[in-house]
């Protein structure tokens, strides 16, 4: 670097600036207010950083920075309010400038924060959080959300969440478990989620929260952190109890932390001379080195004990032991590996690593003071003003979503809903049930969505609707045998996309935009009734009747549109299963109809009618059994689906999801007052 002229070094000297400031303060009174504002102290530290050739805003010359800064102070000094704001902003800016420019300040800050906040890790420009309390969902459904660790980077303004585990009890016989290894939130740039695994579990034999009562709340609802709640106890029953402090090498060998390899991502630096190396060396204090080692060890522990990582290593080990002839998928096929991992994780607990404490959603909702709720209620425009840029600057990218359900649970649902007791009465139904159960009971079924991008737009003007777009680059379905690590792809599509349109009045604090209830809007009801009577044609009549029924039920619609992109490939085993299921439903429908031979016969005439009716029923059953042949149906459908393997285009569905408006009518407008900024 070229040396600066002597006159420039003298004018930029921080000692000269400090001496002149002290001299003026001793001789005159007017600099006292300037000194108290913190302005000269901030300029001194910037000059000190410039003398060390490492300062803030290095791309901008020093004099324009100081000129603009002092002009701002001159304006703010004319008002006591502006002077107070300037002073309140100046001192935190001094701290940030010192943290950025001087390594000793950063070391002192990290050491002090480590001593003050034991649960946090301060490493270079990162702040790490571990042992985070779980988020206990206690609103419409019961559930638990665990974040095993989180890192906030000050240099690139991003959050990285390490190990996300979610378990939600959807109903008494259904539960959803979601896991992913890493989520990255880049502020104002986007959200990136790694491979996500979801497991839909049914029945007491699969569910983690199956025996949990519907109401898991206790009387201690006002405390921020709660220990020993029913959800935590149930999650801890089969949880992974390993900890980094009590873990032995036998349980999980921790790899040695090599700082050079980690910092360079495996690219070791080249050898240089001693003189060059000493000049470019940045010494790390023992305290920082220990903190960095502890931080990397925690990340390694979270990765090694993750259910996803353990399942992946287990599957790779079993697959490598299998001979090539018996191997059903290749280890280089990432899609197949993800499906096998999700199938293996299905038998694991929904939340494998629950912490000791949790914070409830209801506690967070009730923690804000009443005046804050009143303020947000009267200014709903502020919510849209916040959500509009957040939704625009944070598109969501998901590497993949793999969802699995067990065939045993699907088979039990078919028995309850379709076969019932008819399998014991009819040999054909019994044969079909056995065929369907043989294909379902020992397998897990995984649906994999790859390359997902989600974009949402929340409008600032409430007359527009909220629009959400989802695109899927790849769609696949697998049948997996978890005990044998056997996998077979049964469906593959060229992609898919979905679009949702949500009315803006469903946002919180927007009840003033809701349509009036039916009891207060009789005029509109009469108009809809007249439109039904005067409808021109059957389609218009059906649409008008639907609008009238929704108005009377006090409902609105969330529009949904889903399209699957061709080409599409279907496995013949899936077609055989579908054909058998179609035939089973037809035969069961016939069994549900009452037979004329079961009616009471009182004479010869009734006996003749019964005999004639029974003959017709017998012929009908024979025709159905002959025509509705599952193998023939599967063969014909297979010929059609082979055409879809080379076809181009889309096939989709558009419809509406009804939403009840009763729970959105909070009645706060009468108690809190009218809206100021609607």
XYZ file of C-alpha atoms in Angstrom:
678
model
C 0.000 0.000 0.000
C 1.273 3.480 -0.907
C 2.278 5.586 2.090
C 0.213 8.713 2.760
C 1.784 12.186 2.585
C 3.003 13.573 5.887
C 0.521 16.470 5.862
C -2.401 14.041 5.343
C -1.217 11.769 8.150
C -0.947 14.768 10.479
C -4.426 16.117 9.636
C -5.969 12.638 10.128
C -4.126 12.010 13.383
C -6.558 10.942 16.148
C -4.172 12.435 18.774
C -4.317 15.848 17.094
C -8.120 15.692 16.960
C -8.332 14.685 20.650
C -5.927 17.431 21.716
C -7.857 20.146 19.853
C -11.150 18.905 21.321
C -9.783 18.996 24.891
C -8.258 22.440 24.324
C -11.510 23.912 22.977
C -13.505 22.373 25.826
C -11.141 23.946 28.376
C -11.196 27.409 26.801
C -14.851 27.755 25.748
C -18.314 26.622 26.910
C -19.981 25.978 23.543
C -18.100 22.661 22.855
C -19.499 21.105 26.058
C -22.874 20.267 24.443
C -21.082 18.919 21.392
C -18.867 16.679 23.530
C -21.827 15.368 25.545
C -23.610 14.328 22.343
C -20.847 11.801 21.623
C -20.050 13.237 18.189
C -16.324 13.952 18.823
C -15.865 10.542 20.486
C -17.309 8.790 17.409
C -15.044 10.802 15.080
C -12.018 10.005 17.248
C -12.589 6.234 17.011
C -13.152 6.435 13.255
C -9.835 8.335 12.905
C -8.141 5.764 15.123
C -9.444 2.962 12.920
C -8.290 4.806 9.806
C -4.791 5.149 11.258
C -4.764 1.348 11.718
C -5.988 0.977 8.098
C -9.200 -0.750 9.171
C -12.269 1.437 9.587
C -15.964 1.464 8.843
C -17.141 2.578 5.393
C -13.711 2.097 3.780
C -15.074 2.735 0.270
C -16.093 6.331 1.166
C -13.489 9.041 1.765
C -13.110 10.270 5.319
C -13.903 13.952 4.813
C -17.331 13.434 3.154
C -18.260 11.138 6.049
C -17.296 13.739 8.663
C -18.893 16.605 6.711
C -22.225 14.789 6.470
C -22.051 13.711 10.099
C -21.325 17.225 11.424
C -24.027 18.711 9.187
C -26.482 16.298 10.766
C -25.351 17.348 14.229
C -25.729 21.042 13.325
C -29.344 20.454 12.337
C -30.138 18.309 15.385
C -28.546 20.818 17.797
C -31.287 23.354 16.986
C -33.961 21.249 18.755
C -33.859 19.547 22.140
C -35.883 16.622 20.737
C -33.583 16.085 17.753
C -30.536 16.545 19.994
C -31.816 13.802 22.317
C -32.442 11.440 19.376
C -28.975 12.180 17.977
C -27.314 11.471 21.328
C -29.333 8.273 21.852
C -28.168 6.990 18.462
C -24.587 8.189 18.697
C -23.410 6.143 21.672
C -24.662 2.749 20.380
C -22.994 3.630 17.056
C -19.710 4.192 18.905
C -19.981 0.693 20.403
C -20.683 -0.894 17.012
C -17.807 0.993 15.376
C -15.409 -0.183 18.083
C -16.612 -3.769 17.756
C -16.005 -3.644 14.011
C -12.653 -1.858 14.042
C -10.811 -3.111 17.142
C -10.211 -6.782 17.900
C -9.530 -6.147 21.588
C -13.017 -4.644 22.034
C -14.596 -7.667 20.359
C -12.637 -10.034 22.606
C -13.677 -8.146 25.737
C -17.316 -8.088 24.633
C -17.354 -11.812 23.881
C -15.631 -12.666 27.170
C -18.030 -10.520 29.164
C -21.109 -11.881 27.412
C -19.915 -15.466 27.901
C -19.586 -14.830 31.628
C -22.970 -13.111 31.794
C -24.989 -15.431 29.527
C -23.926 -19.005 30.172
C -26.224 -20.577 27.578
C -24.941 -18.472 24.671
C -21.769 -18.944 22.632
C -19.991 -15.901 21.187
C -17.558 -16.829 18.393
C -16.029 -14.192 16.100
C -19.040 -12.471 14.512
C -21.508 -15.183 15.508
C -23.835 -15.635 18.453
C -24.925 -19.222 19.074
C -27.867 -20.447 21.125
C -28.195 -23.973 22.501
C -30.535 -25.701 24.942
C -33.395 -23.591 23.603
C -36.765 -24.133 25.340
C -39.312 -25.949 23.188
C -42.332 -24.165 21.769
C -45.421 -25.920 23.096
C -48.408 -25.553 20.785
C -51.601 -25.373 22.831
C -54.046 -23.573 20.540
C -56.286 -25.480 18.098
C -54.009 -28.547 18.164
C -51.432 -29.903 20.607
C -47.808 -30.138 19.606
C -44.162 -29.499 20.356
C -41.509 -27.670 18.320
C -37.826 -28.073 19.198
C -34.877 -26.061 17.878
C -31.703 -27.829 19.007
C -29.452 -24.874 18.212
C -29.351 -21.534 16.395
C -26.555 -19.297 15.135
C -26.866 -15.616 14.259
C -24.125 -14.138 12.083
C -23.618 -10.382 12.319
C -21.476 -10.143 9.182
C -24.080 -11.495 6.753
C -27.240 -10.957 8.868
C -28.458 -14.532 8.784
C -29.917 -17.087 11.185
C -29.016 -20.760 10.904
C -31.178 -23.168 12.892
C -29.553 -26.546 13.570
C -31.932 -29.465 14.045
C -35.671 -28.727 13.844
C -38.125 -31.277 15.268
C -41.891 -30.785 15.269
C -44.604 -33.117 16.548
C -48.283 -32.180 16.140
C -51.247 -34.192 17.366
C -53.827 -33.596 14.616
C -56.518 -35.752 16.208
C -56.903 -38.616 18.656
C -55.765 -41.124 16.016
C -53.464 -39.018 13.807
C -50.115 -37.324 14.388
C -47.648 -35.437 12.188
C -43.875 -35.463 12.791
C -41.552 -33.118 10.859
C -37.749 -33.026 10.993
C -35.033 -31.178 9.112
C -31.348 -30.743 9.791
C -30.852 -27.077 8.908
C -32.860 -23.944 8.176
C -31.150 -20.737 7.011
C -32.908 -17.373 7.193
C -31.047 -14.672 5.272
C -32.609 -11.383 6.282
C -34.217 -9.647 3.278
C -32.806 -12.280 0.901
C -34.736 -15.469 1.457
C -35.278 -18.607 3.535
C -33.528 -21.859 2.660
C -34.639 -25.172 4.161
C -32.728 -28.398 3.713
C -34.208 -31.846 3.175
C -37.426 -31.999 5.176
C -38.916 -35.297 6.402
C -42.554 -35.620 7.457
C -44.217 -38.704 8.907
C -47.980 -39.102 9.195
C -48.621 -41.543 12.020
C -51.898 -43.154 12.955
C -53.094 -45.367 15.754
C -51.789 -45.890 19.271
C -48.984 -48.155 18.023
C -47.350 -45.349 15.997
C -48.178 -42.090 17.761
C -45.903 -40.424 20.319
C -48.747 -38.302 21.735
C -51.416 -40.963 21.160
C -52.382 -41.388 24.814
C -52.339 -37.679 25.548
C -55.561 -36.120 26.716
C -57.180 -33.530 24.471
C -56.577 -30.701 26.940
C -52.894 -30.624 27.940
C -53.013 -27.256 29.717
C -52.617 -26.905 33.467
C -53.329 -24.107 35.914
C -49.814 -22.679 35.612
C -50.530 -20.850 32.375
C -48.904 -17.528 33.183
C -45.313 -18.717 33.641
C -42.962 -18.085 30.740
C -41.036 -21.372 30.956
C -42.818 -24.520 32.089
C -41.180 -27.782 33.114
C -42.739 -31.233 33.145
C -45.816 -30.500 31.016
C -47.761 -33.501 29.636
C -46.346 -32.913 26.155
C -42.759 -32.818 27.422
C -43.283 -35.933 29.550
C -44.772 -37.876 26.637
C -42.032 -36.694 24.253
C -39.322 -37.638 26.779
C -40.661 -41.166 27.207
C -38.812 -42.542 24.153
C -36.435 -39.616 23.628
C -32.722 -39.714 22.872
C -31.137 -39.148 26.298
C -27.577 -38.625 25.089
C -25.859 -35.361 25.988
C -22.558 -33.884 24.905
C -21.277 -33.829 28.496
C -22.159 -37.434 29.344
C -21.457 -39.008 25.963
C -18.717 -41.591 25.716
C -16.593 -42.358 22.694
C -18.341 -45.694 22.434
C -21.720 -44.024 22.081
C -20.627 -41.472 19.502
C -16.990 -40.736 18.634
C -16.584 -36.979 18.410
C -14.231 -35.920 15.633
C -11.264 -33.768 16.542
C -11.840 -30.099 15.775
C -9.347 -28.904 13.172
C -9.701 -25.165 12.895
C -7.820 -24.816 9.600
C -9.969 -27.351 7.766
C -13.201 -25.910 9.170
C -12.319 -22.291 8.421
C -11.181 -23.094 4.874
C -13.897 -25.670 4.100
C -11.248 -28.323 3.527
C -8.961 -26.091 1.419
C -5.706 -25.914 3.370
C -3.639 -22.715 2.837
C -0.335 -22.756 0.971
C 2.997 -22.639 2.799
C 4.654 -19.210 2.911
C 7.802 -17.739 4.432
C 8.047 -17.035 8.144
C 8.159 -13.281 7.640
C 5.103 -13.249 5.407
C 3.258 -15.571 7.736
C 3.957 -13.454 10.825
C 2.836 -10.277 9.068
C -0.473 -11.818 7.971
C -1.081 -13.803 11.182
C -4.205 -13.076 13.234
C -3.726 -14.379 16.753
C -6.683 -15.967 18.494
C -6.768 -15.786 22.262
C -7.080 -19.064 24.204
C -10.552 -17.999 25.349
C -11.760 -17.573 21.768
C -10.150 -20.820 20.674
C -11.870 -22.753 23.455
C -15.225 -21.148 22.641
C -14.841 -21.948 18.933
C -13.915 -25.535 19.715
C -16.911 -25.902 22.024
C -19.206 -24.380 19.390
C -17.998 -26.701 16.629
C -18.254 -29.671 18.991
C -21.880 -28.778 19.755
C -22.709 -28.570 16.044
C -21.017 -31.917 15.473
C -22.961 -33.450 18.373
C -26.286 -32.164 16.987
C -25.475 -33.596 13.558
C -24.261 -36.978 14.802
C -27.246 -37.550 17.112
C -29.838 -36.431 14.558
C -32.366 -39.148 13.670
C -31.970 -38.218 10.006
C -28.187 -38.621 10.059
C -28.383 -41.910 11.956
C -30.993 -43.278 9.533
C -28.913 -42.202 6.540
C -25.792 -43.918 7.869
C -27.785 -47.044 8.778
C -29.259 -47.320 5.282
C -25.913 -46.759 3.589
C -24.319 -49.459 5.744
C -27.067 -52.001 4.993
C -27.058 -51.172 1.290
C -23.295 -51.596 1.034
C -23.612 -55.039 2.668
C -26.225 -56.117 0.110
C -25.003 -57.774 -3.065
C -25.574 -55.943 -6.339
C -28.197 -58.423 -7.582
C -30.449 -57.901 -4.529
C -29.872 -54.130 -4.250
C -33.068 -52.265 -5.216
C -31.561 -48.759 -5.429
C -28.208 -47.090 -5.900
C -26.445 -45.115 -3.171
C -25.845 -42.321 -5.693
C -29.621 -41.844 -6.092
C -30.363 -39.041 -3.623
C -34.116 -39.301 -4.172
C -34.184 -42.972 -3.225
C -31.932 -42.345 -0.198
C -34.316 -39.644 1.083
C -37.322 -41.949 0.680
C -35.527 -44.757 2.527
C -34.447 -42.372 5.310
C -37.995 -41.083 5.783
C -39.313 -44.645 5.908
C -36.707 -45.590 8.519
C -37.412 -42.500 10.661
C -41.133 -43.325 10.683
C -40.746 -45.711 13.614
C -38.741 -43.205 15.682
C -40.277 -40.790 18.239
C -41.877 -37.694 16.732
C -39.659 -35.401 18.849
C -36.443 -37.342 19.553
C -34.638 -34.610 21.544
C -37.079 -32.700 23.773
C -35.527 -30.119 26.135
C -36.313 -29.764 29.816
C -38.354 -26.578 29.439
C -40.961 -25.221 27.053
C -42.738 -21.952 26.385
C -46.377 -22.033 25.386
C -47.913 -20.302 22.408
C -50.795 -19.056 24.554
C -48.292 -17.551 27.004
C -46.599 -15.642 24.179
C -49.953 -14.433 22.865
C -51.004 -13.195 26.303
C -47.648 -11.644 27.202
C -48.160 -8.363 25.327
C -49.714 -5.537 27.378
C -53.326 -4.506 26.684
C -52.291 -1.144 25.226
C -50.133 -2.907 22.608
C -53.076 -5.082 21.571
C -55.289 -2.004 21.439
C -52.701 -0.165 19.339
C -52.394 -3.045 16.826
C -56.160 -3.446 16.709
C -56.745 0.179 15.774
C -53.885 0.290 13.226
C -54.197 -2.865 11.078
C -52.425 -1.104 8.216
C -49.179 -1.434 10.189
C -49.476 -5.230 10.030
C -49.824 -5.155 6.235
C -46.968 -2.636 6.050
C -44.793 -5.146 7.917
C -45.908 -8.279 6.063
C -45.653 -6.757 2.580
C -41.827 -6.371 2.472
C -41.271 -9.494 4.591
C -43.185 -11.656 2.123
C -41.509 -10.016 -0.885
C -37.917 -10.247 0.357
C -38.196 -13.737 1.855
C -39.029 -16.344 -0.792
C -38.803 -19.862 0.616
C -36.641 -22.521 -1.036
C -36.903 -26.124 0.197
C -34.477 -28.741 -1.085
C -37.072 -31.495 -0.744
C -40.050 -32.641 1.311
C -40.499 -36.374 1.851
C -43.692 -37.514 3.567
C -44.307 -41.084 4.710
C -47.312 -43.028 5.995
C -47.297 -46.674 7.039
C -49.209 -49.203 4.971
C -50.458 -50.894 8.135
C -52.280 -47.704 9.134
C -53.696 -47.248 5.610
C -54.861 -50.864 5.661
C -56.619 -50.359 9.016
C -58.451 -47.308 7.596
C -59.631 -49.334 4.574
C -60.912 -52.057 6.884
C -62.827 -49.513 8.986
C -64.246 -47.467 6.113
C -64.752 -49.962 3.255
C -64.487 -53.651 4.105
C -65.986 -53.575 7.621
C -67.669 -56.923 8.321
C -68.311 -57.780 4.646
C -65.040 -59.749 4.383
C -66.448 -62.352 6.783
C -69.680 -62.700 4.808
C -68.362 -62.712 1.225
C -65.457 -64.820 -0.022
C -64.766 -62.432 -2.935
C -64.468 -59.445 -0.587
C -62.252 -61.519 1.700
C -59.980 -62.425 -1.208
C -59.708 -58.778 -2.307
C -58.983 -57.637 1.244
C -56.208 -60.183 1.627
C -54.699 -59.083 -1.702
C -54.797 -55.406 -0.743
C -53.484 -56.021 2.778
C -50.582 -58.089 1.465
C -49.396 -55.105 -0.597
C -49.968 -52.543 2.161
C -49.330 -53.993 5.588
C -45.556 -54.569 5.540
C -44.608 -51.405 3.647
C -44.298 -47.672 4.113
C -45.342 -45.279 1.357
C -43.353 -42.114 0.750
C -44.223 -39.099 -1.407
C -41.252 -36.911 -2.300
C -41.456 -33.330 -3.579
C -38.168 -31.955 -4.871
C -36.966 -28.431 -5.590
C -39.757 -26.465 -3.886
C -40.058 -22.690 -4.196
C -42.719 -20.758 -2.291
C -43.566 -17.117 -2.971
C -46.257 -15.151 -1.136
C -47.545 -11.625 -1.637
C -49.366 -9.781 1.141
C -50.862 -6.599 -0.361
C -50.572 -3.238 1.325
C -54.005 -2.239 -0.012
C -56.658 -4.396 1.629
C -58.860 -4.583 -1.489
C -56.429 -7.123 -2.977
C -56.132 -10.750 -1.871
C -53.137 -12.608 -0.462
C -51.613 -14.785 -3.193
C -49.291 -17.749 -2.573
C -47.454 -19.714 -5.266
C -45.760 -23.101 -4.857
C -43.697 -24.847 -7.533
C -42.332 -28.399 -7.372
C -39.605 -29.440 -9.807
C -40.089 -33.161 -9.181
C -42.809 -35.387 -7.711
C -42.219 -39.047 -6.806
C -43.823 -41.803 -4.765
C -42.097 -44.881 -3.328
C -43.099 -48.154 -1.704
C -40.507 -49.091 0.911
C -39.971 -52.172 3.051
C -38.066 -50.727 6.044
C -37.039 -54.064 7.533
C -35.345 -55.179 4.296
C -34.214 -51.753 2.968
C -36.152 -52.530 -0.204
C -37.410 -49.591 -2.249
C -39.437 -49.252 -5.417
C -40.611 -46.121 -7.213
C -44.313 -46.402 -8.076
C -45.107 -42.881 -9.363
C -43.093 -40.093 -10.950
C -44.389 -36.835 -12.419
C -42.695 -34.056 -14.349
C -43.439 -31.554 -11.572
C -46.364 -29.681 -10.078
C -47.492 -26.245 -8.979
C -50.134 -24.856 -6.648
C -51.751 -21.456 -6.135
C -53.713 -20.220 -3.126
C -55.779 -17.039 -2.941
C -56.658 -15.939 0.615
C -58.982 -12.984 1.338
C -57.176 -10.138 3.115
C -59.868 -9.842 5.786
C -58.669 -13.153 7.287
C -55.562 -11.356 8.619
C -55.548 -10.551 12.361
C -57.220 -7.263 13.374
C -59.058 -7.016 10.025
C -62.540 -7.913 11.236
C -63.787 -4.530 9.986
C -63.432 -5.889 6.418
C -65.521 -9.014 7.046
C -68.850 -9.225 5.225
C -71.771 -8.671 7.608
C -73.300 -11.806 9.163
C -76.491 -13.232 7.607
C -78.665 -11.885 10.431
C -77.544 -8.321 9.632
C -77.546 -8.598 5.841
C -81.043 -9.717 4.883
C -80.972 -7.542 1.755
C -78.094 -9.513 0.238
C -79.769 -12.791 1.215
C -82.954 -11.788 -0.636
C -80.878 -10.800 -3.694
C -79.184 -14.192 -3.745
C -82.537 -15.969 -3.408
C -83.884 -14.036 -6.394
C -80.737 -14.860 -8.388
C -81.360 -18.567 -7.744
C -84.931 -18.275 -8.998
C -83.975 -16.247 -12.084
C -80.842 -18.231 -12.987
C -80.452 -18.904 -16.714
C -79.448 -22.544 -17.053
C -78.371 -25.287 -14.709
C -74.724 -24.124 -14.162
C -75.840 -20.605 -13.198
C -78.449 -22.034 -10.832
C -75.917 -24.293 -9.088
C -73.416 -21.426 -8.645
C -76.128 -19.118 -7.278
C -77.353 -21.822 -4.899
C -73.795 -22.352 -3.642
C -73.327 -18.608 -3.010
C -76.623 -18.493 -1.119
C -75.755 -21.492 1.067
C -72.331 -20.046 1.933
C -73.877 -16.708 2.875
C -76.393 -18.411 5.157
C -73.603 -20.503 6.735
C -71.429 -17.373 7.200
C -68.524 -18.781 5.173
C -65.900 -17.499 2.753
C -63.576 -19.348 0.399
C -59.839 -19.858 0.038
C -59.299 -20.594 -3.643
C -56.883 -23.383 -4.517
C -55.509 -24.495 -7.869
C -53.204 -27.524 -8.228
C -51.636 -28.771 -11.466
C -49.481 -31.820 -12.131
C -47.128 -31.625 -15.081
C -46.752 -34.493 -17.517
C -45.101 -36.834 -18.444
C -46.145 -39.275 -15.710
C -44.894 -42.795 -14.973
C -46.856 -45.389 -12.944
C -45.664 -48.783 -11.766
C -47.777 -51.805 -12.666
C -47.994 -52.940 -9.013
C -49.689 -49.663 -8.122
C -52.156 -50.105 -10.992
C -52.946 -53.659 -9.802
C -53.561 -52.358 -6.277
C -55.820 -49.553 -7.561
C -57.834 -51.955 -9.706
C -58.316 -54.360 -6.784
C -59.466 -51.482 -4.573
C -61.967 -50.315 -7.229
C -63.407 -53.799 -7.565
C -63.607 -54.152 -3.766
C -65.643 -50.962 -3.450
C -68.069 -52.131 -6.149
C -68.557 -55.547 -4.563
C -69.051 -53.977 -1.108
C -71.659 -51.590 -2.563
C -73.583 -54.585 -3.868
C -73.345 -56.287 -0.481
C -74.805 -53.185 1.184
C -77.992 -53.443 -0.893
C -80.716 -55.504 0.754
C -81.523 -58.766 -1.014
C -85.104 -59.639 -1.987
C -84.496 -63.191 -0.765
C -84.139 -61.796 2.754
C -87.707 -60.435 2.727
C -90.551 -62.379 4.345
C -92.535 -64.620 1.931
C -96.272 -64.912 2.688
C -97.516 -66.694 -0.427
C -96.796 -68.241 -3.787
C -96.883 -64.819 -5.490
C -94.281 -63.361 -3.093
C -92.158 -66.473 -3.531
C -92.171 -65.987 -7.314
C -91.133 -62.347 -6.994
C -88.345 -63.248 -4.585
C -87.116 -66.021 -6.870
C -87.149 -63.681 -9.864
C -85.352 -60.917 -7.916
C -82.778 -63.323 -6.538
C -82.050 -64.586 -10.041
C -81.475 -61.016 -11.244
C -79.141 -60.322 -8.314
C -77.175 -63.474 -8.997
C -76.775 -62.593 -12.658
C -75.733 -59.039 -11.694
C -73.064 -60.346 -9.307
C -71.744 -62.723 -11.960
C -71.591 -59.871 -14.507
C -69.827 -57.549 -12.049
C -67.364 -60.288 -11.132
C -66.654 -60.916 -14.810
C -66.577 -57.366 -16.092
C -65.019 -55.686 -13.063
C -61.921 -57.873 -13.218
C -59.032 -56.221 -11.430
C -56.360 -57.685 -13.685
C -58.185 -56.653 -16.851
C -58.714 -53.138 -15.450
C -55.055 -52.838 -14.475
C -53.984 -54.007 -17.923
C -56.208 -51.496 -19.717
C -55.159 -48.645 -17.420
C -51.529 -49.633 -17.952
C -51.925 -49.159 -21.701
C -53.303 -45.661 -21.099
C -50.613 -44.693 -18.596
C -47.885 -45.750 -21.019
C -49.173 -43.014 -23.300
C -48.719 -40.533 -20.430
C -45.013 -41.408 -20.199
C -44.354 -39.473 -23.425
C -47.168 -36.903 -23.160
C -46.726 -33.191 -22.484
C -49.122 -30.878 -20.706
C -50.831 -30.444 -17.366
C -53.686 -32.021 -15.445
C -55.104 -30.277 -12.421
C -57.911 -29.272 -10.132
C -59.319 -25.922 -9.043
C -61.720 -25.485 -6.171
C -62.538 -23.674 -2.952
C -61.823 -24.410 0.703
C -64.683 -23.098 2.896
C -63.693 -21.092 5.967
C -66.077 -20.293 8.821
C -66.119 -16.572 9.643
C -67.565 -16.915 13.144
C -64.192 -17.179 14.910
C -62.913 -14.100 13.053
C -65.717 -11.940 14.443
C -63.954 -11.039 17.684
C -66.236 -8.159 18.681
C -63.241 -5.965 19.551
C -64.512 -3.085 17.445
C -67.259 -2.423 19.986
C -64.865 -2.555 22.976
C -61.639 -1.111 21.514
C -63.068 1.516 19.166
C -62.982 2.233 15.451
C -59.955 1.763 13.221
C -57.579 4.699 12.773
C -55.596 3.314 9.809
C -57.699 0.506 8.318
